[in-house]
DNA sequence: ATATATTGTGAATGTGCGTTCACATGGCGG
DNA sequence: CCGCCATGTGAACGCACATTCACAATATAT
């Protein structure tokens, strides 16, 4: 069985690439070339086949503008709606450039035929590299990395650099999640109380301090402090590095 | 007020673009073309000039690989380290593509000379569109650049030219923020006391002086003074001349 | 229900940092 | 040159704030 829903596991490390191109010669050539460069490549000769191929995680799509069963531009919107894969247009005529420009398709490349393979490879790597960086920065998936740690918001787990989970209590986790979500903005104790406390009102402000202390004790990773106090304000996440 | 450190305000809406190109003919051509397309364009003929230009918010850099005073690739790393601007390489020889490919420079485009202006415009818009989307996704934190520094008002952080945060105390930060907010207008000690002090009144005026002294000691970046004293009045932000 | 884990409280302990003072420095006018 | 005033700066004090702890009051599990 070639394709599987659990493909992520089996192709771990390799990036998945879909070549949408109706001309079989060109398609085979592209598939072969990128396979040789250690990509996990799938060919598609039509919009329909492309939709099929998109049903598993896809990192990048080479998209011919002229397709037998539809318009490449429409397909591009679909791809972006569904899969958050990168897109590189492959177009025959230079005039299509205007349409690509006009569309609200963000940050993707296009190349004109005849195809320069080395050029295309470079652009592909470029897009993928960007995407991998975006993924680290993105927060639309439920785990966020900060410092040496990864916090998985759905599983409510904190993972250390060794990948092992650290046991956090409910309040500890909520506090940390709030700080991570604030992305470096300091949060006041008043606010943090609301986040953390199940009991409604008038909880001692110093409770936050105690929680922070407990958290800090658990978060002693590679020396770099995780939670910073902002005197007179509250607490914030100490972001060690930034772009 | 010729030029201001808070340039973001004045060029609001338009995107700022730096053309790094040693050939004056090409440079002028590019600057003109993109100015016509309503970009805020600045030309730079060398790495040094580029660094100058990067001292204000920059959205995109056209970067010639061959420069009189240095390597375009090294410059690219600097740009990414400092400014989070997008980069489009403009290279004469196709062989440079390999180097671009090899470098860990993420998600940017490159074009080879001779330059196709419409093509370059399309790629520029593409990169900028991507960036604007990224920015929306990112938390909008309110940071202002002045001199070699960036002050992040929401995170309450001061970042040096190397991107590393400088530890400021609460009062130091509030004082600096006030000065930056005043945008070069001098502020009286009386006013600054109010800004800085939590205790109400009767605080020695000279406290401000002490604070300023400590701030200055921490703000010794590239020699240029940051806080200027206005004798008999108070203090102001010293805005270095630019471009 | 009892036992265990988790969270809240208040007090004791530390310490960062704002304040102040004393003195050094520098500018300016006479 | 001097005297005067404004500002720079280092050191020391002391308070406000943060940290930590031990224990009490909950919540949660068995």
mmCIF file of C-alpha atoms in Angstrom, chain A:
data_model
loop_
_atom_site.group_PDB
_atom_site.id
_atom_site.type_symbol
_atom_site.label_atom_id
_atom_site.label_comp_id
_atom_site.label_asym_id
_atom_site.label_seq_id
_atom_site.Cartn_x
_atom_site.Cartn_y
_atom_site.Cartn_z
ATOM 1 C CA UNK A 1 0.000 0.000 0.000
ATOM 2 C CA UNK A 2 1.657 3.073 -1.260
ATOM 3 C CA UNK A 3 -0.246 5.905 0.330
ATOM 4 C CA UNK A 4 -1.274 5.892 3.915
ATOM 5 C CA UNK A 5 -2.795 8.314 6.302
ATOM 6 C CA UNK A 6 0.000 7.741 8.742
ATOM 7 C CA UNK A 7 2.522 8.707 6.192
ATOM 8 C CA UNK A 8 4.117 11.244 8.503
ATOM 9 C CA UNK A 9 5.738 8.489 10.405
ATOM 10 C CA UNK A 10 7.056 6.569 7.489
ATOM 11 C CA UNK A 11 8.450 9.527 5.601
ATOM 12 C CA UNK A 12 9.729 11.226 8.665
ATOM 13 C CA UNK A 13 12.477 13.653 7.818
ATOM 14 C CA UNK A 14 11.781 13.716 4.105
ATOM 15 C CA UNK A 15 9.597 16.418 2.755
ATOM 16 C CA UNK A 16 6.591 15.614 0.675
ATOM 17 C CA UNK A 17 6.183 17.224 -2.677
ATOM 18 C CA UNK A 18 3.385 17.051 -5.238
ATOM 19 C CA UNK A 19 4.080 17.730 -8.902
ATOM 20 C CA UNK A 20 0.929 18.822 -10.712
ATOM 21 C CA UNK A 21 1.682 18.734 -14.431
ATOM 22 C CA UNK A 22 -0.378 17.302 -17.237
ATOM 23 C CA UNK A 23 2.480 16.638 -19.583
ATOM 24 C CA UNK A 24 3.679 13.161 -18.584
ATOM 25 C CA UNK A 25 7.190 13.675 -19.869
ATOM 26 C CA UNK A 26 7.779 16.794 -17.837
ATOM 27 C CA UNK A 27 6.050 15.290 -14.847
ATOM 28 C CA UNK A 28 8.148 12.148 -14.856
ATOM 29 C CA UNK A 29 11.262 14.222 -15.278
ATOM 30 C CA UNK A 30 10.402 16.408 -12.297
ATOM 31 C CA UNK A 31 9.384 13.496 -10.117
ATOM 32 C CA UNK A 32 12.598 11.698 -10.916
ATOM 33 C CA UNK A 33 14.804 14.684 -10.358
ATOM 34 C CA UNK A 34 13.362 15.541 -6.967
ATOM 35 C CA UNK A 35 13.266 11.923 -5.886
ATOM 36 C CA UNK A 36 16.957 11.833 -6.591
ATOM 37 C CA UNK A 37 17.335 14.784 -4.274
ATOM 38 C CA UNK A 38 15.724 12.895 -1.473
ATOM 39 C CA UNK A 39 12.259 14.317 -1.595
ATOM 40 C CA UNK A 40 9.151 12.269 -1.198
ATOM 41 C CA UNK A 41 7.549 13.087 -4.541
ATOM 42 C CA UNK A 42 4.100 12.355 -5.914
ATOM 43 C CA UNK A 43 3.003 13.149 -9.453
ATOM 44 C CA UNK A 44 -0.456 14.379 -10.395
ATOM 45 C CA UNK A 45 -1.765 14.926 -13.902
ATOM 46 C CA UNK A 46 -4.917 16.803 -13.055
ATOM 47 C CA UNK A 47 -6.694 18.791 -10.410
ATOM 48 C CA UNK A 48 -8.510 15.680 -9.313
ATOM 49 C CA UNK A 49 -5.303 13.738 -8.829
ATOM 50 C CA UNK A 50 -3.820 16.653 -7.012
ATOM 51 C CA UNK A 51 -6.690 16.710 -4.542
ATOM 52 C CA UNK A 52 -6.108 13.025 -3.976
ATOM 53 C CA UNK A 53 -2.440 13.615 -3.341
ATOM 54 C CA UNK A 54 -3.184 16.421 -0.910
ATOM 55 C CA UNK A 55 -4.991 14.116 1.437
ATOM 56 C CA UNK A 56 -1.779 13.437 3.279
ATOM 57 C CA UNK A 57 0.499 16.037 4.661
ATOM 58 C CA UNK A 58 2.126 17.958 1.849
ATOM 59 C CA UNK A 59 4.933 20.436 2.160
ATOM 60 C CA UNK A 60 5.176 21.826 -1.340
ATOM 61 C CA UNK A 61 3.302 21.747 -4.618
ATOM 62 C CA UNK A 62 4.655 22.417 -8.075
ATOM 63 C CA UNK A 63 1.616 23.668 -9.888
ATOM 64 C CA UNK A 64 1.240 23.933 -13.624
ATOM 65 C CA UNK A 65 -1.176 26.689 -14.492
ATOM 66 C CA UNK A 66 -2.791 24.921 -17.427
ATOM 67 C CA UNK A 67 -4.517 21.748 -16.443
ATOM 68 C CA UNK A 68 -6.960 19.527 -18.310
ATOM 69 C CA UNK A 69 -9.744 19.619 -15.769
ATOM 70 C CA UNK A 70 -9.486 23.071 -14.287
ATOM 71 C CA UNK A 71 -7.602 26.213 -13.594
ATOM 72 C CA UNK A 72 -4.349 26.119 -11.674
ATOM 73 C CA UNK A 73 -5.199 29.325 -9.874
ATOM 74 C CA UNK A 74 -8.401 27.973 -8.442
ATOM 75 C CA UNK A 75 -6.540 24.893 -7.367
ATOM 76 C CA UNK A 76 -3.971 27.044 -5.646
ATOM 77 C CA UNK A 77 -6.636 28.605 -3.470
ATOM 78 C CA UNK A 78 -7.903 25.180 -2.568
ATOM 79 C CA UNK A 79 -4.431 24.048 -1.655
ATOM 80 C CA UNK A 80 -3.931 27.001 0.590
ATOM 81 C CA UNK A 81 -7.309 26.540 2.179
ATOM 82 C CA UNK A 82 -6.778 22.896 2.917
ATOM 83 C CA UNK A 83 -3.182 22.032 3.315
ATOM 84 C CA UNK A 84 -0.927 24.985 4.107
ATOM 85 C CA UNK A 85 1.590 23.596 1.669
ATOM 86 C CA UNK A 86 3.871 25.938 -0.195
ATOM 87 C CA UNK A 87 3.181 26.515 -3.882
ATOM 88 C CA UNK A 88 5.507 27.114 -6.781
ATOM 89 C CA UNK A 89 3.782 27.936 -10.033
ATOM 90 C CA UNK A 90 5.194 26.507 -13.200
ATOM 91 C CA UNK A 91 3.881 28.492 -16.095
ATOM 92 C CA UNK A 92 4.468 28.370 -19.774
ATOM 93 C CA UNK A 93 3.732 31.920 -20.677
ATOM 94 C CA UNK A 94 5.169 34.968 -19.067
ATOM 95 C CA UNK A 95 1.784 36.612 -19.181
ATOM 96 C CA UNK A 96 0.478 34.336 -16.464
ATOM 97 C CA UNK A 97 2.777 36.197 -14.152
ATOM 98 C CA UNK A 98 0.308 39.015 -14.036
ATOM 99 C CA UNK A 99 -2.416 36.720 -12.866
ATOM 100 C CA UNK A 100 -0.198 35.216 -10.192
ATOM 101 C CA UNK A 101 0.647 38.693 -9.114
ATOM 102 C CA UNK A 102 -2.987 39.675 -9.000
ATOM 103 C CA UNK A 103 -4.084 36.736 -6.920
ATOM 104 C CA UNK A 104 -3.885 36.859 -3.197
ATOM 105 C CA UNK A 105 -1.518 33.964 -3.041
ATOM 106 C CA UNK A 106 1.103 34.749 -0.526
ATOM 107 C CA UNK A 107 4.804 34.390 -0.671
ATOM 108 C CA UNK A 108 5.137 31.660 -3.211
ATOM 109 C CA UNK A 109 7.419 31.432 -6.167
ATOM 110 C CA UNK A 110 6.831 30.921 -9.822
ATOM 111 C CA UNK A 111 9.053 29.781 -12.630
ATOM 112 C CA UNK A 112 8.557 29.900 -16.344
ATOM 113 C CA UNK A 113 9.167 27.098 -18.739
ATOM 114 C CA UNK A 114 11.518 25.869 -19.947
ATOM 115 C CA UNK A 115 12.339 24.639 -16.496
ATOM 116 C CA UNK A 116 15.804 25.064 -15.088
ATOM 117 C CA UNK A 117 16.021 22.174 -12.664
ATOM 118 C CA UNK A 118 18.744 23.552 -10.461
ATOM 119 C CA UNK A 119 16.850 26.783 -10.218
ATOM 120 C CA UNK A 120 13.661 25.011 -9.312
ATOM 121 C CA UNK A 121 15.457 22.968 -6.663
ATOM 122 C CA UNK A 122 16.834 26.116 -5.133
ATOM 123 C CA UNK A 123 13.426 27.731 -4.990
ATOM 124 C CA UNK A 124 11.872 24.610 -3.559
ATOM 125 C CA UNK A 125 14.407 24.473 -0.769
ATOM 126 C CA UNK A 126 13.890 28.154 -0.213
ATOM 127 C CA UNK A 127 10.162 27.778 0.257
ATOM 128 C CA UNK A 128 10.547 24.746 2.463
ATOM 129 C CA UNK A 129 13.116 26.418 4.614
ATOM 130 C CA UNK A 130 10.838 29.375 5.092
ATOM 131 C CA UNK A 131 7.988 27.105 5.942
ATOM 132 C CA UNK A 132 9.947 25.203 8.540
ATOM 133 C CA UNK A 133 10.881 28.458 10.204
ATOM 134 C CA UNK A 134 7.311 29.651 10.080
ATOM 135 C CA UNK A 135 6.238 26.454 11.678
ATOM 136 C CA UNK A 136 8.487 27.013 14.592
ATOM 137 C CA UNK A 137 7.118 30.515 15.010
ATOM 138 C CA UNK A 138 3.544 29.612 14.252
ATOM 139 C CA UNK A 139 1.082 28.968 16.965
ATOM 140 C CA UNK A 140 -1.825 27.566 15.057
ATOM 141 C CA UNK A 141 -0.802 24.136 16.134
ATOM 142 C CA UNK A 142 -1.148 23.293 19.701
ATOM 143 C CA UNK A 143 2.440 22.932 20.783
ATOM 144 C CA UNK A 144 4.707 25.881 21.203
ATOM 145 C CA UNK A 145 8.435 25.852 21.692
ATOM 146 C CA UNK A 146 10.132 28.260 24.044
ATOM 147 C CA UNK A 147 13.675 28.035 25.257
ATOM 148 C CA UNK A 148 14.553 24.389 25.704
ATOM 149 C CA UNK A 149 10.955 23.443 26.251
ATOM 150 C CA UNK A 150 7.934 22.491 24.251
ATOM 151 C CA UNK A 151 4.495 22.989 25.693
ATOM 152 C CA UNK A 152 1.724 20.897 24.204
ATOM 153 C CA UNK A 153 -1.479 22.741 24.888
ATOM 154 C CA UNK A 154 -3.856 20.028 23.827
ATOM 155 C CA UNK A 155 -2.205 17.239 25.738
ATOM 156 C CA UNK A 156 -1.425 19.596 28.551
ATOM 157 C CA UNK A 157 2.139 18.405 28.645
ATOM 158 C CA UNK A 158 5.443 20.087 29.054
ATOM 159 C CA UNK A 159 8.312 18.398 27.257
ATOM 160 C CA UNK A 160 11.937 18.937 28.109
ATOM 161 C CA UNK A 161 14.795 19.070 25.659
ATOM 162 C CA UNK A 162 15.197 15.336 26.030
ATOM 163 C CA UNK A 163 11.591 14.903 24.948
ATOM 164 C CA UNK A 164 10.545 13.647 28.325
ATOM 165 C CA UNK A 165 7.436 15.142 29.864
ATOM 166 C CA UNK A 166 7.604 17.094 33.093
ATOM 167 C CA UNK A 167 4.718 16.706 35.481
ATOM 168 C CA UNK A 168 2.895 19.962 36.022
ATOM 169 C CA UNK A 169 -0.137 20.593 38.160
ATOM 170 C CA UNK A 170 -3.189 22.196 36.650
ATOM 171 C CA UNK A 171 -2.441 25.640 37.981
ATOM 172 C CA UNK A 172 1.192 25.409 37.055
ATOM 173 C CA UNK A 173 0.285 24.446 33.527
ATOM 174 C CA UNK A 174 -2.308 27.182 33.140
ATOM 175 C CA UNK A 175 0.082 29.774 34.420
ATOM 176 C CA UNK A 176 2.815 28.667 32.067
ATOM 177 C CA UNK A 177 0.420 28.474 29.142
ATOM 178 C CA UNK A 178 -0.720 32.013 29.797
ATOM 179 C CA UNK A 179 2.842 33.244 29.856
ATOM 180 C CA UNK A 180 3.748 31.389 26.714
ATOM 181 C CA UNK A 181 0.647 32.686 24.993
ATOM 182 C CA UNK A 182 1.552 36.216 25.979
ATOM 183 C CA UNK A 183 4.728 35.712 23.987
ATOM 184 C CA UNK A 184 7.012 37.747 26.174
ATOM 185 C CA UNK A 185 4.526 40.380 27.256
ATOM 186 C CA UNK A 186 4.510 40.707 31.005
ATOM 187 C CA UNK A 187 1.288 39.700 32.708
ATOM 188 C CA UNK A 188 0.102 41.209 35.954
ATOM 189 C CA UNK A 189 -0.462 39.119 39.023
ATOM 190 C CA UNK A 190 -4.105 40.144 38.971
ATOM 191 C CA UNK A 191 -4.514 38.715 35.537
ATOM 192 C CA UNK A 192 -2.605 35.574 36.330
ATOM 193 C CA UNK A 193 -4.761 34.992 39.383
ATOM 194 C CA UNK A 194 -7.820 34.981 37.187
ATOM 195 C CA UNK A 195 -6.213 32.572 34.795
ATOM 196 C CA UNK A 196 -5.095 30.185 37.453
ATOM 197 C CA UNK A 197 -7.641 30.300 40.199
ATOM 198 C CA UNK A 198 -10.770 28.210 40.137
ATOM 199 C CA UNK A 199 -12.205 29.928 43.134
ATOM 200 C CA UNK A 200 -13.640 33.170 42.001
ATOM 201 C CA UNK A 201 -12.427 36.171 43.843
ATOM 202 C CA UNK A 202 -10.133 37.615 46.433
ATOM 203 C CA UNK A 203 -7.286 35.185 46.365
ATOM 204 C CA UNK A 204 -4.066 36.418 47.816
ATOM 205 C CA UNK A 205 -1.872 37.994 45.203
ATOM 206 C CA UNK A 206 1.133 36.186 46.589
ATOM 207 C CA UNK A 207 -0.320 32.920 45.443
ATOM 208 C CA UNK A 208 1.001 33.721 42.018
ATOM 209 C CA UNK A 209 4.460 34.136 43.413
ATOM 210 C CA UNK A 210 4.264 30.785 45.065
ATOM 211 C CA UNK A 211 3.144 29.156 41.864
ATOM 212 C CA UNK A 212 5.883 30.833 39.912
ATOM 213 C CA UNK A 213 8.390 29.613 42.420
ATOM 214 C CA UNK A 214 7.139 26.062 42.072
ATOM 215 C CA UNK A 215 7.227 26.344 38.309
ATOM 216 C CA UNK A 216 10.713 27.729 38.260
ATOM 217 C CA UNK A 217 11.885 24.876 40.372
ATOM 218 C CA UNK A 218 10.578 22.466 37.773
ATOM 219 C CA UNK A 219 11.904 24.411 34.820
ATOM 220 C CA UNK A 220 15.576 24.379 35.620
ATOM 221 C CA UNK A 221 16.785 23.159 32.260
ATOM 222 C CA UNK A 222 20.000 24.348 30.672
ATOM 223 C CA UNK A 223 20.599 27.236 32.970
ATOM 224 C CA UNK A 224 18.624 29.796 31.009
ATOM 225 C CA UNK A 225 15.807 31.180 33.121
ATOM 226 C CA UNK A 226 12.352 30.734 31.681
ATOM 227 C CA UNK A 227 10.145 33.010 33.730
ATOM 228 C CA UNK A 228 11.349 36.544 34.329
ATOM 229 C CA UNK A 229 9.906 38.872 36.894
ATOM 230 C CA UNK A 230 9.144 42.413 35.842
ATOM 231 C CA UNK A 231 9.373 44.378 38.995
ATOM 232 C CA UNK A 232 6.241 46.298 39.800
ATOM 233 C CA UNK A 233 4.438 44.744 36.865
ATOM 234 C CA UNK A 234 4.273 40.993 37.003
ATOM 235 C CA UNK A 235 5.867 38.085 35.231
ATOM 236 C CA UNK A 236 6.789 37.341 31.680
ATOM 237 C CA UNK A 237 8.326 34.628 29.601
ATOM 238 C CA UNK A 238 12.036 35.169 29.121
ATOM 239 C CA UNK A 239 12.657 34.613 25.445
ATOM 240 C CA UNK A 240 16.262 33.740 24.970
ATOM 241 C CA UNK A 241 16.550 34.056 21.233
ATOM 242 C CA UNK A 242 14.609 35.781 18.547
ATOM 243 C CA UNK A 243 14.770 36.249 14.837
#
